[in-house]
Short mmCIF file of C-alpha atoms in Angstrom, two decimals:
data_model
loop_
_atom_site.label_atom_id
_atom_site.label_comp_id
_atom_site.label_asym_id
_atom_site.label_seq_id
_atom_site.Cartn_x
_atom_site.Cartn_y
_atom_site.Cartn_z
CA MET D 1 -82.17 -41.62 -220.72
CA PRO D 2 -80.55 -45.07 -220.68
CA GLY D 3 -83.01 -47.81 -219.90
CA ALA D 4 -81.17 -49.14 -216.85
CA ILE D 5 -80.99 -45.80 -215.06
CA LYS D 6 -84.61 -45.05 -215.77
CA ARG D 7 -85.60 -48.44 -214.43
CA ILE D 8 -83.75 -47.74 -211.19
CA ILE D 9 -85.30 -44.28 -210.82
CA GLN D 10 -88.67 -45.90 -211.32
CA GLY D 11 -87.89 -48.29 -208.49
CA ARG D 12 -88.14 -51.47 -210.55
CA PRO D 13 -85.34 -53.35 -208.72
CA PHE D 14 -87.14 -52.64 -205.45
CA GLY D 15 -90.46 -53.95 -206.68
CA HIS D 16 -92.01 -50.66 -205.64
CA PRO D 17 -92.21 -47.35 -207.51
CA LEU D 18 -89.86 -44.72 -206.05
CA HIS D 19 -91.96 -41.68 -206.80
CA PRO D 20 -94.81 -42.55 -204.40
CA MET D 21 -92.21 -43.19 -201.69
CA ILE D 22 -90.47 -39.83 -201.98
CA VAL D 23 -93.57 -37.66 -202.35
CA HIS D 24 -94.48 -38.34 -198.70
CA LEU D 25 -91.75 -35.94 -197.66
CA PRO D 26 -92.79 -32.77 -199.43
CA ILE D 27 -96.45 -33.46 -198.68
CA GLY D 28 -95.86 -34.03 -194.97
CA LEU D 29 -93.36 -31.20 -194.60
CA TRP D 30 -95.33 -28.58 -196.54
CA VAL D 31 -98.55 -29.37 -194.70
CA LEU D 32 -96.64 -29.18 -191.42
CA SER D 33 -95.06 -25.88 -192.39
CA PHE D 34 -98.46 -24.38 -193.04
CA ALA D 35 -99.84 -25.84 -189.79
CA LEU D 36 -96.95 -24.22 -187.89
CA ASP D 37 -97.82 -20.91 -189.57
CA VAL D 38 -101.37 -21.23 -188.31
CA LEU D 39 -100.23 -22.14 -184.81
CA GLY D 40 -97.95 -19.11 -184.89
CA TRP D 41 -100.89 -16.89 -185.75
CA LEU D 42 -102.81 -18.48 -182.90
CA GLY D 43 -100.14 -17.29 -180.47
CA ILE D 44 -97.63 -20.12 -180.04
CA ASP D 45 -94.21 -18.61 -180.48
CA GLY D 46 -90.92 -20.10 -181.60
CA LEU D 47 -92.43 -21.74 -184.67
CA ILE D 48 -91.19 -19.38 -187.34
CA ARG D 49 -87.80 -21.03 -187.90
CA PRO D 50 -89.34 -24.53 -187.76
CA ALA D 51 -91.90 -23.56 -190.39
CA PHE D 52 -89.05 -22.34 -192.60
CA TYR D 53 -86.90 -25.45 -192.11
CA ALA D 54 -89.83 -27.75 -192.81
CA LEU D 55 -90.70 -25.85 -195.97
CA LEU D 56 -87.10 -25.87 -197.17
CA ALA D 57 -86.68 -29.58 -196.56
CA GLY D 58 -89.96 -30.10 -198.43
CA LEU D 59 -88.53 -28.25 -201.41
CA ALA D 60 -85.37 -30.33 -201.44
CA PHE D 61 -87.30 -33.59 -201.46
CA ALA D 62 -89.78 -32.22 -203.99
CA VAL D 63 -86.92 -31.92 -206.46
CA LEU D 64 -86.03 -35.59 -205.89
CA ALA D 65 -89.69 -36.49 -206.23
CA ALA D 66 -89.83 -34.58 -209.53
CA VAL D 67 -86.99 -36.60 -211.05
CA THR D 68 -88.75 -39.86 -210.24
CA GLY D 69 -92.05 -38.39 -211.39
CA PHE D 70 -90.66 -37.50 -214.81
CA ALA D 71 -89.26 -41.00 -215.18
CA ASP D 72 -92.71 -42.42 -214.41
CA TYR D 73 -94.40 -39.98 -216.76
CA THR D 74 -92.39 -41.21 -219.73
CA ASP D 75 -93.80 -44.70 -219.17
CA VAL D 76 -97.42 -43.66 -219.47
CA ARG D 77 -98.72 -44.73 -222.86
CA LYS D 78 -99.47 -41.56 -224.84
CA ASP D 79 -103.04 -42.65 -225.46
CA HIS D 80 -103.65 -43.89 -221.91
CA PRO D 81 -106.87 -42.36 -220.56
CA THR D 82 -105.02 -41.13 -217.52
CA ARG D 83 -102.26 -39.27 -219.36
CA PRO D 84 -104.05 -35.88 -219.16
CA THR D 85 -104.38 -36.45 -215.40
CA ALA D 86 -100.66 -37.12 -215.21
CA THR D 87 -99.91 -33.89 -217.05
CA LYS D 88 -102.17 -31.86 -214.75
CA HIS D 89 -100.57 -33.54 -211.72
CA MET D 90 -97.13 -32.57 -212.96
CA LEU D 91 -98.06 -28.95 -213.70
CA LEU D 92 -99.74 -28.50 -210.30
CA ASN D 93 -96.65 -29.87 -208.59
CA VAL D 94 -94.33 -27.59 -210.54
CA ALA D 95 -96.56 -24.65 -209.58
CA ALA D 96 -96.45 -25.75 -205.94
CA VAL D 97 -92.65 -25.83 -205.99
CA VAL D 98 -92.59 -22.30 -207.38
CA VAL D 99 -95.09 -21.03 -204.80
CA PHE D 100 -93.27 -22.68 -201.89
CA GLY D 101 -89.99 -21.40 -203.30
CA VAL D 102 -91.23 -17.83 -203.15
CA SER D 103 -92.65 -18.48 -199.68
CA ALA D 104 -89.20 -19.69 -198.61
CA LEU D 105 -87.56 -16.49 -199.83
CA TYR D 106 -89.83 -14.42 -197.61
CA ARG D 107 -88.93 -16.56 -194.63
CA ILE D 108 -85.18 -16.22 -194.71
CA HIS D 109 -85.31 -13.10 -192.54
CA GLN D 110 -88.75 -13.56 -191.07
CA SER D 111 -89.04 -12.77 -187.38
CA GLN D 112 -92.78 -12.75 -186.75
CA PRO D 113 -95.98 -14.08 -188.32
CA ASP D 114 -96.30 -12.52 -191.79
CA TRP D 115 -99.42 -12.78 -193.94
CA LEU D 116 -97.66 -13.12 -197.31
CA PRO D 117 -95.57 -16.27 -196.72
CA THR D 118 -98.55 -17.79 -194.90
CA ALA D 119 -100.85 -17.04 -197.82
CA LEU D 120 -98.30 -18.47 -200.26
CA SER D 121 -98.07 -21.64 -198.20
CA ALA D 122 -101.85 -21.86 -198.10
CA ILE D 123 -101.93 -21.70 -201.89
CA GLY D 124 -99.16 -24.28 -202.06
CA VAL D 125 -101.03 -26.67 -199.77
CA ILE D 126 -104.15 -26.32 -201.92
CA LEU D 127 -102.11 -27.06 -205.05
CA VAL D 128 -100.52 -30.21 -203.60
CA SER D 129 -103.85 -31.35 -202.18
CA ILE D 130 -105.33 -31.29 -205.66
CA SER D 131 -102.27 -32.83 -207.28
CA GLY D 132 -102.07 -35.45 -204.54
CA TYR D 133 -105.71 -36.27 -205.12
CA LEU D 134 -104.95 -36.72 -208.83
CA GLY D 135 -102.05 -38.98 -207.88
CA GLY D 136 -104.52 -41.13 -206.01
CA VAL D 137 -106.83 -41.14 -209.02
CA MET D 138 -104.00 -42.33 -211.24
CA VAL D 139 -103.08 -45.20 -208.96
CA TYR D 140 -106.38 -46.33 -207.46
CA ASP D 141 -108.82 -45.45 -210.23
CA ASP D 142 -106.58 -46.06 -213.22
CA GLY D 143 -104.08 -48.58 -211.88
CA LEU D 144 -100.97 -46.69 -212.96
CA ALA D 145 -97.78 -48.47 -211.90
CA ALA D 146 -99.75 -51.41 -210.46
CA GLY D 147 -97.71 -54.46 -211.38
CA ARG D 148 -95.28 -52.35 -213.37
CA HIS D 149 -92.23 -53.80 -211.64
CA ARG D 150 -93.12 -57.24 -213.02
CA ARG D 151 -93.22 -56.31 -216.68
CA ARG D 152 -90.20 -55.94 -218.90
CA HIS D 153 -91.64 -54.21 -221.93
CA GLN D 154 -92.47 -50.56 -222.47
CA PRO D 155 -96.14 -50.10 -223.38
CA GLU D 156 -96.38 -48.33 -226.71
CA GLN D 157 -99.10 -46.28 -228.21
CA THR D 158 -101.94 -48.47 -229.45
CA HIS D 159 -101.72 -49.65 -233.06
CA LYS D 160 -105.06 -48.30 -234.20
CA VAL D 161 -106.70 -49.25 -237.45
CA ASP D 162 -110.07 -48.65 -239.03
CA ALA D 163 -110.41 -50.53 -242.25
CA ALA D 164 -112.80 -52.62 -244.27
CA PRO D 165 -112.16 -56.27 -243.43
CA ASP D 166 -110.85 -58.45 -246.21
CA ASP D 167 -112.44 -61.85 -245.79
CA GLY D 168 -113.02 -60.86 -242.18
CA TYR D 169 -109.40 -59.86 -241.55
CA VAL D 170 -107.89 -56.45 -240.95
CA ALA D 171 -104.17 -55.66 -241.18
CA VAL D 172 -103.24 -54.02 -237.89
CA MET D 173 -99.47 -53.65 -237.80
CA GLU D 174 -96.16 -54.58 -239.38
CA ALA D 175 -95.01 -58.04 -238.39
CA ASP D 176 -91.55 -56.65 -237.63
CA ASP D 177 -93.05 -54.42 -234.96
CA LEU D 178 -94.24 -57.37 -232.90
CA PRO D 179 -91.36 -58.86 -230.88
CA GLU D 180 -91.57 -62.25 -229.23
CA ASN D 181 -93.41 -62.45 -225.91
CA THR D 182 -94.25 -58.73 -225.89
CA PRO D 183 -97.91 -57.86 -225.22
CA THR D 184 -98.84 -55.24 -227.81
CA ARG D 185 -101.99 -53.18 -227.73
CA VAL D 186 -104.06 -52.99 -230.89
CA GLU D 187 -107.41 -51.45 -231.78
CA ALA D 188 -109.02 -52.80 -234.92
CA ASN D 189 -112.35 -51.30 -235.92
CA GLY D 190 -113.06 -50.45 -232.29
CA HIS D 191 -112.09 -53.87 -230.91
CA VAL D 192 -109.30 -53.38 -228.39
CA MET D 193 -107.04 -56.36 -228.04
CA VAL D 194 -103.58 -57.45 -227.06
CA LEU D 195 -101.35 -59.39 -229.43
CA VAL D 196 -98.67 -61.80 -228.29
CA ARG D 197 -96.20 -63.60 -230.53
CA ARG D 198 -94.98 -66.75 -228.83
CA GLY D 199 -93.11 -69.81 -230.07
CA GLY D 200 -94.03 -69.27 -233.69
CA GLU D 201 -97.70 -68.63 -232.94
CA LEU D 202 -99.78 -65.47 -232.78
CA PHE D 203 -102.38 -64.90 -230.10
CA ALA D 204 -104.94 -62.13 -229.80
CA VAL D 205 -107.17 -61.67 -226.77
CA GLN D 206 -109.25 -58.78 -225.52
CA GLU D 207 -107.30 -56.05 -223.78
CA TYR D 208 -109.56 -55.63 -220.75
CA CYS D 209 -109.34 -58.07 -217.88
CA THR D 210 -112.74 -59.45 -216.95
CA HIS D 211 -112.14 -58.76 -213.26
CA ARG D 212 -111.94 -54.95 -213.13
CA CYS D 213 -110.94 -54.17 -216.74
CA GLY D 214 -107.19 -53.88 -216.11
CA PRO D 215 -104.87 -53.52 -219.14
CA LEU D 216 -103.58 -56.92 -220.21
CA SER D 217 -101.24 -55.19 -222.68
CA GLU D 218 -99.37 -53.94 -219.59
CA GLY D 219 -99.28 -57.38 -218.03
CA THR D 220 -96.87 -60.27 -218.30
CA VAL D 221 -96.71 -63.36 -220.49
CA GLU D 222 -96.19 -66.40 -218.31
CA GLY D 223 -95.79 -69.60 -220.22
CA ALA D 224 -98.91 -70.03 -222.28
CA ASN D 225 -100.83 -67.44 -220.26
CA ILE D 226 -101.14 -63.71 -219.87
CA ARG D 227 -101.40 -62.14 -216.42
CA CYS D 228 -103.18 -58.91 -215.58
CA PRO D 229 -100.94 -56.38 -213.82
CA TRP D 230 -103.63 -55.14 -211.44
CA HIS D 231 -104.76 -58.20 -209.48
CA ARG D 232 -102.90 -60.99 -211.24
CA SER D 233 -105.80 -62.73 -212.96
CA THR D 234 -104.30 -65.14 -215.47
CA PHE D 235 -105.81 -66.25 -218.78
CA GLU D 236 -104.82 -68.83 -221.38
CA LEU D 237 -103.67 -67.00 -224.49
CA ARG D 238 -105.03 -69.65 -226.82
CA SER D 239 -108.55 -69.97 -225.45
CA GLY D 240 -109.04 -66.86 -223.29
CA ARG D 241 -110.14 -69.09 -220.41
CA VAL D 242 -109.35 -68.15 -216.83
CA ALA D 243 -106.30 -70.03 -215.50
CA GLU D 244 -106.23 -68.20 -212.17
CA GLY D 245 -108.59 -65.69 -210.55
CA PRO D 246 -109.89 -63.36 -209.22
CA ALA D 247 -111.41 -63.03 -212.70
CA LYS D 248 -114.18 -65.49 -213.42
CA VAL D 249 -115.12 -64.79 -217.02
CA GLU D 250 -113.07 -65.75 -220.07
CA LEU D 251 -111.54 -63.28 -222.51
CA LYS D 252 -112.72 -62.89 -226.06
CA THR D 253 -110.13 -64.28 -228.46
CA PHE D 254 -109.42 -63.31 -232.04
CA ASP D 255 -107.79 -65.23 -234.82
CA ALA D 256 -104.47 -63.67 -235.81
CA ARG D 257 -102.11 -64.51 -238.63
CA GLU D 258 -99.11 -63.12 -240.43
CA ASP D 259 -99.16 -62.44 -244.13
CA ASP D 260 -96.85 -60.52 -246.40
CA GLY D 261 -95.04 -58.75 -243.54
CA LYS D 262 -98.24 -57.73 -241.77
CA ILE D 263 -100.22 -59.01 -238.80
CA LEU D 264 -103.89 -59.55 -239.51
CA VAL D 265 -106.68 -60.18 -237.04
CA ARG D 266 -110.17 -61.43 -237.70
CA ILE D 267 -112.84 -59.01 -236.57
CA PRO D 268 -116.18 -60.51 -235.58
CA ALA D 269 -119.07 -59.47 -237.80
CA ALA D 270 -120.87 -56.43 -236.37
CA MET X 1 -121.66 -50.47 -189.49
CA ASP X 2 -121.11 -50.61 -193.23
CA TRP X 3 -121.60 -46.87 -193.49
CA LEU X 4 -118.65 -46.25 -191.16
CA LYS X 5 -116.46 -48.67 -193.07
CA HIS X 6 -117.32 -46.93 -196.33
CA ILE X 7 -116.44 -43.53 -194.88
CA LEU X 8 -113.11 -44.86 -193.61
CA GLN X 9 -112.44 -46.46 -196.98
CA GLY X 10 -112.84 -43.10 -198.65
CA ARG X 11 -115.81 -43.93 -200.83
CA TRP X 12 -116.96 -40.33 -200.39
CA LEU X 13 -113.55 -39.23 -201.72
CA GLY X 14 -113.56 -41.59 -204.69
CA HIS X 15 -110.41 -43.37 -203.63
CA PRO X 16 -108.86 -44.96 -200.56
CA LEU X 17 -108.38 -42.66 -197.59
CA HIS X 18 -105.64 -44.68 -195.87
CA PRO X 19 -102.89 -44.04 -198.47
CA ALA X 20 -103.72 -40.33 -198.46
CA LEU X 21 -103.47 -39.94 -194.68
CA VAL X 22 -100.32 -42.00 -194.21
CA HIS X 23 -98.37 -39.49 -196.31
CA ILE X 24 -98.16 -37.28 -193.23
CA PRO X 25 -96.44 -39.61 -190.76
CA THR X 26 -94.47 -41.33 -193.53
CA GLY X 27 -93.11 -37.96 -194.57
CA LEU X 28 -92.73 -36.34 -191.18
CA TRP X 29 -91.05 -39.14 -189.24
CA PRO X 30 -88.10 -39.55 -191.62
CA ALA X 31 -87.94 -35.75 -191.67
CA ALA X 32 -87.74 -35.77 -187.86
CA LEU X 33 -84.74 -38.04 -188.12
CA LEU X 34 -83.17 -35.71 -190.65
CA PHE X 35 -83.63 -32.71 -188.36
CA ASP X 36 -82.34 -34.73 -185.40
CA ALA X 37 -79.26 -35.60 -187.43
CA ILE X 38 -78.68 -31.99 -188.45
CA ALA X 39 -79.09 -30.89 -184.83
CA THR X 40 -76.67 -33.58 -183.68
CA ALA X 41 -74.15 -32.47 -186.28
CA GLY X 42 -74.33 -29.03 -184.72
CA GLY X 43 -76.62 -27.09 -187.02
CA GLY X 44 -79.73 -25.09 -186.20
CA GLY X 45 -79.79 -25.34 -182.42
CA ASN X 46 -83.11 -25.20 -180.65
CA ALA X 47 -85.04 -24.22 -183.77
CA MET X 48 -83.99 -27.45 -185.45
CA LEU X 49 -85.15 -29.44 -182.44
CA ARG X 50 -88.50 -27.68 -182.40
CA THR X 51 -88.88 -28.66 -186.06
CA SER X 52 -88.11 -32.25 -185.20
CA PHE X 53 -90.59 -32.16 -182.34
CA ALA X 54 -93.28 -30.74 -184.60
CA CYS X 55 -92.62 -33.50 -187.15
CA ILE X 56 -92.97 -36.24 -184.55
CA ALA X 57 -96.10 -34.69 -183.04
CA GLY X 58 -97.77 -33.99 -186.39
CA GLY X 59 -96.95 -37.48 -187.57
CA LEU X 60 -98.45 -39.04 -184.45
CA LEU X 61 -101.64 -37.03 -184.72
CA VAL X 62 -102.33 -38.15 -188.27
CA ALA X 63 -101.02 -41.69 -187.72
CA THR X 64 -103.69 -42.12 -185.09
CA LEU X 65 -106.33 -41.03 -187.60
CA ALA X 66 -104.83 -43.39 -190.17
CA ILE X 67 -105.28 -46.46 -187.97
CA PRO X 68 -109.05 -46.93 -188.44
CA THR X 69 -108.70 -46.28 -192.17
CA GLY X 70 -106.08 -49.03 -192.34
CA LEU X 71 -108.37 -51.44 -190.54
CA ALA X 72 -111.16 -50.58 -192.97
CA GLU X 73 -108.85 -51.62 -195.81
CA PHE X 74 -107.68 -54.75 -194.01
CA VAL X 75 -111.14 -56.18 -193.48
CA GLU X 76 -111.76 -56.10 -197.25
CA ILE X 77 -108.90 -58.52 -197.95
CA LYS X 78 -110.21 -62.05 -198.26
CA PRO X 79 -108.67 -64.56 -195.82
CA GLY X 80 -106.19 -66.87 -197.49
CA ARG X 81 -104.89 -64.25 -199.88
CA PRO X 82 -101.16 -63.42 -199.67
CA ALA X 83 -102.12 -59.77 -199.21
CA ARG X 84 -103.73 -60.63 -195.89
CA ARG X 85 -100.48 -61.80 -194.36
CA ILE X 86 -98.62 -58.79 -195.77
CA GLY X 87 -101.35 -56.62 -194.27
CA VAL X 88 -100.84 -58.14 -190.82
CA TYR X 89 -97.07 -57.52 -190.92
CA HIS X 90 -97.69 -54.01 -192.20
CA MET X 91 -100.10 -53.31 -189.35
CA ILE X 92 -97.86 -54.73 -186.62
CA LEU X 93 -94.82 -52.82 -187.85
CA ASN X 94 -96.82 -49.61 -188.08
CA LEU X 95 -98.01 -50.04 -184.49
CA ILE X 96 -94.40 -50.55 -183.41
CA ALA X 97 -93.20 -47.46 -185.28
CA THR X 98 -96.05 -45.40 -183.83
CA THR X 99 -95.21 -46.57 -180.32
CA LEU X 100 -91.54 -45.72 -180.78
CA PHE X 101 -92.41 -42.21 -181.91
CA ALA X 102 -94.94 -41.79 -179.10
CA ILE X 103 -92.24 -42.59 -176.57
CA ASN X 104 -89.92 -40.24 -178.44
CA LEU X 105 -92.48 -37.45 -178.19
CA TRP X 106 -93.06 -38.07 -174.51
CA LEU X 107 -89.29 -37.79 -173.89
CA ARG X 108 -89.25 -34.38 -175.60
CA TRP X 109 -92.52 -33.11 -174.22
CA ASN X 110 -91.17 -30.94 -171.40
CA ASN X 111 -88.20 -29.31 -173.04
CA TRP X 112 -88.92 -28.82 -176.74
CA ARG X 113 -88.87 -25.05 -176.24
CA ASP X 114 -85.31 -24.85 -174.99
CA ALA X 115 -83.49 -28.12 -175.67
CA TRP X 116 -80.27 -27.70 -177.63
CA THR X 117 -79.32 -31.30 -178.20
CA VAL X 118 -80.96 -34.57 -179.05
CA THR X 119 -80.27 -37.16 -176.37
CA PRO X 120 -78.81 -40.48 -177.52
CA LEU X 121 -82.04 -42.23 -176.54
CA GLN X 122 -84.18 -39.80 -178.54
CA LEU X 123 -81.93 -40.17 -181.58
CA THR X 124 -81.94 -43.95 -181.28
CA LEU X 125 -85.72 -43.98 -181.11
CA SER X 126 -85.88 -41.82 -184.21
CA VAL X 127 -83.52 -44.14 -186.10
CA LEU X 128 -85.37 -47.30 -185.02
CA GLY X 129 -88.75 -45.78 -185.72
CA VAL X 130 -87.74 -44.78 -189.23
CA LEU X 131 -86.16 -48.17 -189.98
CA VAL X 132 -89.34 -49.94 -188.90
CA LEU X 133 -91.38 -47.44 -190.91
CA PHE X 134 -89.32 -48.05 -194.05
CA VAL X 135 -90.18 -51.74 -193.88
CA SER X 136 -93.85 -51.21 -193.02
CA GLY X 137 -94.18 -48.49 -195.65
CA TYR X 138 -92.55 -50.70 -198.25
CA LEU X 139 -95.05 -53.44 -197.43
CA GLY X 140 -97.84 -50.91 -197.80
CA GLY X 141 -96.55 -50.08 -201.23
CA ARG X 142 -96.39 -53.77 -202.09
CA LEU X 143 -100.02 -54.14 -201.10
CA ALA X 144 -100.98 -51.45 -203.60
CA TYR X 145 -98.47 -51.90 -206.41
CA ASP X 146 -97.84 -55.63 -206.24
CA ARG X 147 -101.19 -56.94 -205.00
CA GLY X 148 -103.49 -54.21 -206.31
CA ILE X 149 -105.30 -53.58 -203.04
CA GLY X 150 -107.68 -50.70 -203.65
CA VAL X 151 -106.85 -50.57 -207.38
CA GLY X 152 -109.92 -50.26 -209.55
CA ARG X 153 -112.22 -50.64 -206.56
CA MET X 154 -114.11 -47.38 -207.03
CA SER X 155 -113.63 -46.98 -210.76
CA LYS X 156 -115.44 -50.14 -211.88
CA ASP X 157 -118.19 -48.26 -213.72
CA LYS X 158 -115.77 -46.00 -215.54
CA TRP X 159 -113.59 -48.86 -216.74
CA ARG X 160 -116.56 -51.00 -217.62
CA ARG X 161 -117.77 -48.27 -219.97
CA ILE X 162 -114.32 -48.06 -221.54
CA ALA X 163 -114.08 -51.83 -221.90
CA GLU X 164 -117.57 -52.09 -223.40
CA ALA X 165 -116.65 -49.42 -225.95
CA GLY X 166 -113.70 -51.64 -226.82
CA HIS X 167 -116.05 -54.60 -227.39
CA ALA X 168 -114.74 -56.61 -224.45
CA ASN X 169 -116.38 -59.73 -223.10
CA LEU X 170 -117.40 -58.87 -219.53
CA PRO X 171 -119.30 -60.47 -216.65
CA PRO X 172 -123.01 -59.70 -216.66
CA THR X 173 -123.88 -56.66 -214.56
CA LYS X 174 -126.12 -57.16 -211.55
CA GLY X 175 -129.30 -56.17 -213.35
CA GLU X 176 -128.95 -58.76 -216.12
#
């Protein structure tokens, strides 16, 4: 998918992810549809068509939500701890669409409360409740898409290396794979850090923000500093010191150099 | 009253309650406008209007529940932070949207069973309510995705463990 289209589907020009905007519609409409079923069983009549229309509209918007969801999914680093949650979220939602789709078919000619479409909707509501919960986990526990609209680079899988240090240094990646001003996540002998090449220099600081452990590799380089995407704490790349809060504690820094086409970082002695 | 604030913040749920609840009105009120528009364009008749009515009513019910959860989030934002001002605008706009839809519901209260058209006033209220909601909802999203309100609040222990495994320098924990 061309980068520009994907960026629009993700909502980057709006400064706000699109997927979380659109999902309100299927969630609200499917829950309403089920509630109308229940009210119908409780004796209020005239709700059968409304329950069908609400469910159908929910399906239509769910398809739109799915497109934006897939676009977001492709931006989740493959080794991000929350990727399995994202996969489960997606599968639950696909299942919900199928279940509500079948429920819709039974409602086309429905004229009175019917246990099967109601049961299907109940299952569907349970599925989206779980997947919605997981959506909340991804955003509020794991910070997915927080600050994403500010960054320009695509987070890649971590460059992971386990090697015996040579004079304290470990080769972690090819120098050609580190573009200018692009935070790049690296794990060297268990030390997780972010590398930045800037103005002919190489910087390496710890990956985890000292505020709430946000991913600096998904943040932004601003002048001589790096900014955390979650709550905007800013640190000097050279020294690791806090330039702007809410963080209060400095980052660990590592010495990094380029040699023979490779980037090397110095690992502290165990 | 900390216990009440913590319940409203969703600490029992493991993540903020306010964003979960607001899905209902934020989904249903634009849907009400959609159904109003379809009814106005001639489709669906009374059944479409009942659907619209149900959307407005359902949205209002849950919006009312969402209000205290929103306040519980608001009081956590430190004064002086940009998020505080955004939060105030978000709150005021939400109250306006809720009022517009409450009036809209009241106008439909007596004839939802047999009305066949949306009156111009009802349709206007739906349009205005949704426009206000789009702005207030957008600001809500900015609070989460641009300012990080609620992000990482209840997952500190989990991320601390991950960061420690990655040999990060971290603030001392309370016991140290």
